[in-house]
Amino acid sequence: MLTCQKPLFSLPEAIHYLNGASMSPLLKSVEEAGIQGLLRKSQPHTIHQEDYFTDVDRVRQLFGQLVHVPYERVAIIPSVSYGMAIVAKNLNARPGQHILLVADEFPSDVYAWEEVCQTQAISLKTINRTGDGKSWNEAVLNAISEETALLMIAPIHWSDGTRFDIEALSKRCRETGTRFVLDGTQAVGALPLDLTEVSVDALIVGGYKWLLGTYGMGLAYFGPAFDEGRSIEQSWINRKGSDNFRLLMAYTTEFRPGASRYSMGEQSNFIQIPMLATALEQILAWTPEAVQAYSEALVRPHVPHWQELGFWIEAEAYRSSHLFGLRHEGLDMNRLRTELERHQVYISTRGTTLRIATHVYNEAADLEALTEALSASL
């Protein structure tokens, strides 16, 4: 079992930060990697041709280890919306088919399909929450058919941590010929995900939450369905032979192997790439399994008290411990805000849900402060 890792972060002692689902703090080691990268940019004569590729490939390898895929299938992206745009650009649906989503999905996972729905004469179909997590899972599974061109879902819902059975969903998508895409932004890094056990066509992950990286840098896995696909950008660095700067004028229509064609331009960010590599190295040293177990140990003792106070929380089998939601019909949000500020507790509100996010920088005192604030607000 991991012990509290707060000394590795720069969080002030007095605050109770339970909002990593919004934006994670940086590890001190990641801060230092960024500082060194900034100083390196001040000395451009120290940056060599191979440096445009070495650290990028290191990040791809580390992410490949994290989700158990070959690094050649990993692309560097700036955002989730960028990754979803790649999926949309390479979706070939039949007129009358639909894209399947769950209700209250993150906006980037909804807006991505507007244009493709218009151009290919397909529609969006949304599965509303029906009771508890078990019934919601069943509703999604039953909605997948041969008319489902694409299922886009997250392993856990971004607003309240409801878990979806991605193994069952993947199996059903294979049966119906449905393209299966995951938004792993609120899961990968804190929740185990092995893509050798779950077949997905694409996995899109923002890097500034559970990957402990920077804003504006993310990662994506693209499976065989995307091997000959169309990229968003026509970047020089993604083309075959781009590692030989002397021959860059020998233009080519061929791409570098694997998912490189989908990586963003200026992917060789000499500040952010080393930061992301350092963060991924630490996550792999901890392991997502240990991060989840640590969060579970923090959260479990408080669940009965929250329930006694009248808060709804998803059943244990259908919630994560690093991100979960609390709801209360009688909660005065203004009073809650006052109590959270008084106790120096940081969480998010998404719709009618209080979204709580725990990580290895949290300790028992953080959950105790949250419980005190919740109790006082009632």
C-alpha positions as semicolon CSV with decimal commas, in nm:
position;residue;x (nm);y (nm);z (nm)
1;M;0,000;0,000;0,000
2;L;0,126;0,345;-0,090
3;T;0,177;0,600;0,183
4;C;0,087;0,967;0,140
5;Q;0,300;1,122;-0,135
6;K;0,219;1,487;-0,056
7;P;0,588;1,579;0,009
8;L;0,650;1,514;-0,363
9;F;0,411;1,799;-0,453
10;S;0,416;2,172;-0,386
11;L;0,069;2,190;-0,231
12;P;0,045;2,416;0,077
13;E;-0,001;2,227;0,401
14;A;-0,309;2,423;0,506
15;I;-0,531;2,343;0,209
16;H;-0,733;2,030;0,132
17;Y;-0,714;1,985;-0,244
18;L;-0,973;1,733;-0,363
19;N;-1,005;1,870;-0,715
20;G;-0,751;1,684;-0,927
21;A;-1,032;1,592;-1,166
22;S;-1,033;1,958;-1,265
23;M;-0,657;2,006;-1,276
24;S;-0,383;1,818;-1,098
25;P;-0,101;1,982;-0,907
26;L;0,247;1,924;-1,042
27;L;0,503;1,699;-0,888
28;K;0,816;1,885;-0,778
29;S;1,011;1,664;-1,016
30;V;0,781;1,769;-1,302
31;E;0,828;2,135;-1,206
32;E;1,204;2,086;-1,220
33;A;1,182;1,916;-1,560
34;G;0,989;2,218;-1,687
35;I;1,243;2,462;-1,548
36;Q;1,526;2,270;-1,710
37;G;1,335;2,261;-2,038
38;L;1,281;2,637;-2,024
39;L;1,650;2,696;-1,959
40;R;1,737;2,461;-2,244
41;K;1,528;2,670;-2,483
42;S;1,739;2,968;-2,375
43;Q;2,042;2,779;-2,508
44;P;1,915;2,658;-2,848
45;H;2,263;2,558;-2,962
46;T;2,234;2,264;-2,719
47;I;1,926;2,129;-2,900
48;H;2,019;1,883;-3,175
49;Q;1,831;1,718;-3,460
50;E;1,771;1,392;-3,274
51;D;1,627;1,582;-2,976
52;Y;1,313;1,654;-3,178
53;F;1,233;1,283;-3,164
54;T;1,403;1,121;-2,864
55;D;1,192;1,267;-2,582
56;V;0,871;1,239;-2,785
57;D;0,933;0,868;-2,839
58;R;1,013;0,832;-2,469
59;V;0,671;0,977;-2,380
60;R;0,502;0,749;-2,630
61;Q;0,683;0,447;-2,483
62;L;0,584;0,539;-2,127
63;F;0,220;0,586;-2,220
64;G;0,230;0,259;-2,412
65;Q;0,351;0,085;-2,095
66;L;0,075;0,250;-1,894
67;V;-0,212;0,120;-2,112
68;H;-0,026;-0,183;-2,255
69;V;-0,002;-0,092;-2,623
70;P;0,290;-0,066;-2,868
71;Y;0,434;0,285;-2,854
72;E;0,409;0,311;-3,233
73;R;0,032;0,339;-3,189
74;V;0,058;0,641;-2,959
75;A;0,019;1,001;-3,083
76;I;0,094;1,331;-2,912
77;I;-0,212;1,557;-2,910
78;P;-0,285;1,901;-2,760
79;S;-0,636;1,827;-2,631
80;V;-0,921;1,579;-2,613
81;S;-1,114;1,778;-2,875
82;Y;-0,818;1,734;-3,114
83;G;-0,821;1,357;-3,061
84;M;-1,195;1,334;-3,108
85;A;-1,168;1,543;-3,425
86;I;-0,932;1,277;-3,564
87;V;-1,189;1,009;-3,482
88;A;-1,466;1,213;-3,647
89;K;-1,258;1,276;-3,959
90;N;-1,205;0,903;-4,002
91;L;-1,557;0,783;-3,930
92;N;-1,727;0,624;-4,229
93;A;-2,087;0,565;-4,129
94;R;-2,392;0,465;-4,329
95;P;-2,673;0,722;-4,362
96;G;-2,925;0,660;-4,088
97;Q;-2,677;0,519;-3,840
98;H;-2,611;0,691;-3,507
99;I;-2,333;0,782;-3,264
100;L;-2,405;0,662;-2,912
101;L;-2,321;0,874;-2,604
102;V;-2,428;0,879;-2,240
103;A;-2,614;1,177;-2,097
104;D;-2,427;1,481;-1,963
105;E;-2,108;1,384;-2,143
106;F;-1,815;1,626;-2,143
107;P;-1,868;1,895;-2,411
108;S;-1,559;1,804;-2,617
109;D;-1,703;1,454;-2,652
110;V;-2,032;1,595;-2,783
111;Y;-1,934;1,885;-3,008
112;A;-1,689;1,662;-3,196
113;W;-1,971;1,493;-3,386
114;E;-2,173;1,793;-3,506
115;E;-2,010;1,819;-3,848
116;V;-1,986;1,447;-3,919
117;C;-2,354;1,403;-3,833
118;Q;-2,443;1,665;-4,092
119;T;-2,212;1,544;-4,367
120;Q;-2,286;1,173;-4,328
121;A;-2,657;1,201;-4,245
122;I;-2,624;1,027;-3,910
123;S;-2,755;1,125;-3,568
124;L;-2,658;1,141;-3,203
125;K;-2,831;0,907;-2,961
126;T;-2,801;0,975;-2,590
127;I;-2,863;0,722;-2,313
128;N;-2,996;0,896;-2,004
129;R;-2,916;0,786;-1,653
130;T;-3,177;0,535;-1,543
131;G;-3,154;0,488;-1,169
132;D;-2,826;0,347;-1,041
133;G;-2,503;0,262;-1,218
134;K;-2,609;-0,096;-1,282
135;S;-2,922;0,002;-1,475
136;W;-2,735;0,276;-1,664
137;N;-2,476;0,024;-1,776
138;E;-2,749;-0,213;-1,890
139;A;-2,922;0,064;-2,086
140;V;-2,602;0,154;-2,272
141;L;-2,523;-0,209;-2,351
142;N;-2,874;-0,275;-2,481
143;A;-2,864;0,037;-2,701
144;I;-2,569;-0,087;-2,911
145;S;-2,679;-0,236;-3,242
146;E;-2,569;-0,274;-3,604
147;E;-2,703;0,079;-3,650
148;T;-2,452;0,216;-3,399
149;A;-2,162;0,353;-3,601
150;L;-1,966;0,466;-3,296
151;L;-1,985;0,435;-2,919
152;M;-1,792;0,708;-2,740
153;I;-1,779;0,667;-2,365
154;A;-1,542;0,708;-2,070
155;P;-1,447;0,432;-1,824
156;I;-1,598;0,658;-1,558
157;H;-1,839;0,948;-1,600
158;W;-1,652;1,276;-1,568
159;S;-1,913;1,441;-1,343
160;D;-1,976;1,179;-1,074
161;G;-1,738;0,887;-1,128
162;T;-2,002;0,631;-1,234
163;R;-1,809;0,335;-1,375
164;F;-1,900;0,172;-1,704
165;D;-1,827;-0,189;-1,787
166;I;-1,596;-0,122;-2,080
167;E;-1,515;-0,491;-2,120
168;A;-1,881;-0,575;-2,186
169;L;-1,926;-0,268;-2,406
170;S;-1,617;-0,358;-2,608
171;K;-1,741;-0,711;-2,666
172;R;-2,080;-0,586;-2,782
173;C;-1,918;-0,333;-3,018
174;R;-1,713;-0,610;-3,177
175;E;-2,032;-0,812;-3,230
176;T;-2,213;-0,525;-3,402
177;G;-1,922;-0,378;-3,599
178;T;-1,938;-0,060;-3,394
179;R;-1,632;0,158;-3,358
180;F;-1,545;0,186;-2,987
181;V;-1,370;0,500;-2,857
182;L;-1,277;0,583;-2,497
183;D;-1,215;0,921;-2,339
184;G;-0,971;0,814;-2,070
185;T;-0,898;1,161;-1,935
186;Q;-1,062;1,100;-1,596
187;A;-0,932;0,746;-1,560
188;V;-0,591;0,673;-1,712
189;G;-0,319;0,714;-1,452
190;A;-0,545;0,653;-1,151
191;L;-0,749;0,355;-1,271
192;P;-0,593;0,046;-1,432
193;L;-0,659;0,011;-1,805
194;D;-0,510;-0,274;-2,007
195;L;-0,586;-0,250;-2,378
196;T;-0,471;-0,608;-2,430
197;E;-0,782;-0,707;-2,233
198;V;-1,021;-0,440;-2,366
199;S;-1,039;-0,392;-2,742
200;V;-1,082;-0,026;-2,834
201;D;-1,036;0,156;-3,163
202;A;-0,907;0,473;-3,000
203;L;-0,824;0,604;-2,654
204;I;-0,802;0,981;-2,606
205;V;-0,647;1,123;-2,287
206;G;-0,592;1,481;-2,171
207;G;-0,261;1,510;-1,988
208;Y;-0,325;1,768;-1,717
209;K;-0,544;1,566;-1,483
210;W;-0,456;1,211;-1,380
211;L;-0,142;1,199;-1,594
212;L;-0,009;1,486;-1,378
213;G;0,115;1,674;-1,683
214;T;0,065;2,021;-1,825
215;Y;-0,230;2,195;-1,983
216;G;-0,216;2,169;-2,361
217;M;-0,054;1,825;-2,388
218;G;-0,228;1,489;-2,419
219;L;-0,189;1,141;-2,560
220;A;-0,392;0,908;-2,779
221;Y;-0,388;0,547;-2,887
222;F;-0,514;0,466;-3,238
223;G;-0,581;0,106;-3,330
224;P;-0,564;-0,069;-3,670
225;A;-0,889;0,093;-3,788
226;F;-0,692;0,420;-3,816
227;D;-0,379;0,285;-3,986
228;E;-0,441;0,456;-4,320
229;G;-0,652;0,742;-4,189
230;R;-0,650;1,116;-4,245
231;S;-0,474;1,347;-4,001
232;I;-0,588;1,688;-3,881
233;E;-0,262;1,861;-3,968
234;Q;-0,015;1,817;-4,249
235;S;0,294;1,851;-4,034
236;W;0,645;1,803;-4,170
237;I;0,762;1,613;-3,863
238;N;0,507;1,335;-3,915
239;R;0,635;1,248;-4,261
240;K;0,873;0,969;-4,348
241;G;1,235;1,081;-4,337
242;S;1,168;1,391;-4,126
243;D;1,449;1,291;-3,891
244;N;1,698;1,392;-4,164
245;F;1,675;1,771;-4,171
246;R;1,908;1,797;-4,467
247;L;1,652;1,622;-4,688
248;L;1,334;1,796;-4,572
249;M;1,283;1,941;-4,920
250;A;1,243;1,588;-5,055
251;Y;0,867;1,607;-5,008
252;T;0,675;1,284;-4,960
253;T;0,321;1,162;-4,916
254;E;0,438;0,885;-4,681
255;F;0,405;0,914;-4,303
256;R;0,625;0,792;-4,022
257;P;0,514;0,450;-3,891
258;G;0,208;0,388;-3,677
259;A;0,004;0,668;-3,521
260;S;0,269;0,934;-3,583
261;R;0,055;1,077;-3,863
262;Y;-0,192;1,194;-3,598
263;S;0,054;1,374;-3,371
264;M;0,024;1,750;-3,354
265;G;0,265;1,994;-3,512
266;E;0,547;2,115;-3,285
267;Q;0,503;1,799;-3,081
268;S;0,869;1,822;-2,977
269;N;0,787;2,075;-2,706
270;F;1,118;2,105;-2,521
271;I;0,945;2,221;-2,203
272;Q;0,624;2,020;-2,181
273;I;0,742;1,687;-2,322
274;P;1,011;1,636;-2,052
275;M;0,751;1,733;-1,790
276;L;0,505;1,475;-1,919
277;A;0,777;1,208;-1,937
278;T;0,872;1,273;-1,573
279;A;0,507;1,252;-1,465
280;L;0,451;0,925;-1,652
281;E;0,764;0,772;-1,499
282;Q;0,631;0,848;-1,151
283;I;0,284;0,711;-1,229
284;L;0,438;0,388;-1,357
285;A;0,650;0,364;-1,041
286;W;0,337;0,399;-0,824
287;T;0,110;0,200;-1,063
288;P;-0,256;0,294;-1,123
289;E;-0,359;-0,008;-0,914
290;A;-0,180;0,136;-0,610
291;V;-0,320;0,485;-0,671
292;Q;-0,674;0,345;-0,681
293;A;-0,617;0,134;-0,370
294;Y;-0,480;0,434;-0,183
295;S;-0,783;0,644;-0,277
296;E;-1,020;0,365;-0,176
297;A;-0,858;0,342;0,167
298;L;-0,903;0,718;0,213
299;V;-1,264;0,731;0,102
300;R;-1,417;0,414;0,247
301;P;-1,435;0,525;0,616
302;H;-1,630;0,840;0,526
303;V;-1,899;0,689;0,304
304;P;-2,131;0,580;0,590
305;H;-2,115;0,927;0,746
306;W;-2,199;1,098;0,416
307;Q;-2,492;0,864;0,373
308;E;-2,610;0,936;0,727
309;L;-2,605;1,306;0,637
310;G;-2,837;1,229;0,347
311;F;-2,591;1,238;0,058
312;W;-2,634;1,008;-0,240
313;I;-2,324;0,822;-0,357
314;E;-2,312;0,558;-0,628
315;A;-2,295;0,193;-0,517
316;E;-1,939;0,075;-0,463
317;A;-1,946;-0,168;-0,757
318;Y;-2,023;0,118;-0,994
319;R;-1,802;0,399;-0,870
320;S;-1,434;0,477;-0,865
321;S;-1,251;0,594;-0,554
322;H;-1,030;0,858;-0,717
323;L;-1,335;1,043;-0,857
324;F;-1,690;1,019;-0,726
325;G;-1,998;1,230;-0,678
326;L;-2,218;1,330;-0,385
327;R;-2,571;1,470;-0,414
328;H;-2,813;1,610;-0,157
329;E;-3,156;1,750;-0,235
330;G;-3,158;1,986;0,062
331;L;-2,812;2,133;0,018
332;D;-2,782;2,513;0,026
333;M;-2,506;2,575;-0,231
334;N;-2,424;2,922;-0,097
335;R;-2,381;2,789;0,254
336;L;-2,175;2,497;0,121
337;R;-1,948;2,739;-0,063
338;T;-1,896;2,934;0,259
339;E;-1,813;2,622;0,459
340;L;-1,575;2,489;0,194
341;E;-1,389;2,818;0,197
342;R;-1,380;2,823;0,577
343;H;-1,235;2,473;0,588
344;Q;-1,007;2,543;0,287
345;V;-1,151;2,248;0,096
346;Y;-1,131;2,250;-0,285
347;I;-1,379;2,043;-0,486
348;S;-1,585;2,094;-0,805
349;T;-1,958;2,121;-0,865
350;R;-2,086;1,961;-1,184
351;G;-2,458;2,010;-1,234
352;T;-2,620;1,903;-0,905
353;T;-2,324;1,685;-0,812
354;L;-2,037;1,760;-0,577
355;R;-1,739;1,603;-0,753
356;I;-1,468;1,478;-0,520
357;A;-1,127;1,372;-0,650
358;T;-0,861;1,205;-0,436
359;H;-0,502;1,118;-0,512
360;V;-0,182;1,013;-0,343
361;Y;-0,114;1,371;-0,231
362;N;-0,427;1,353;-0,014
363;E;-0,440;1,227;0,343
364;A;-0,706;1,147;0,602
365;A;-0,720;1,509;0,718
366;D;-0,842;1,617;0,373
367;L;-1,144;1,386;0,385
368;E;-1,211;1,482;0,746
369;A;-1,215;1,849;0,650
370;L;-1,456;1,773;0,364
371;T;-1,687;1,582;0,596
372;E;-1,684;1,868;0,848
373;A;-1,765;2,119;0,574
374;L;-2,051;1,905;0,442
375;S;-2,194;1,856;0,789
376;A;-2,170;2,227;0,871
377;S;-2,337;2,321;0,543
378;L;-2,645;2,123;0,644
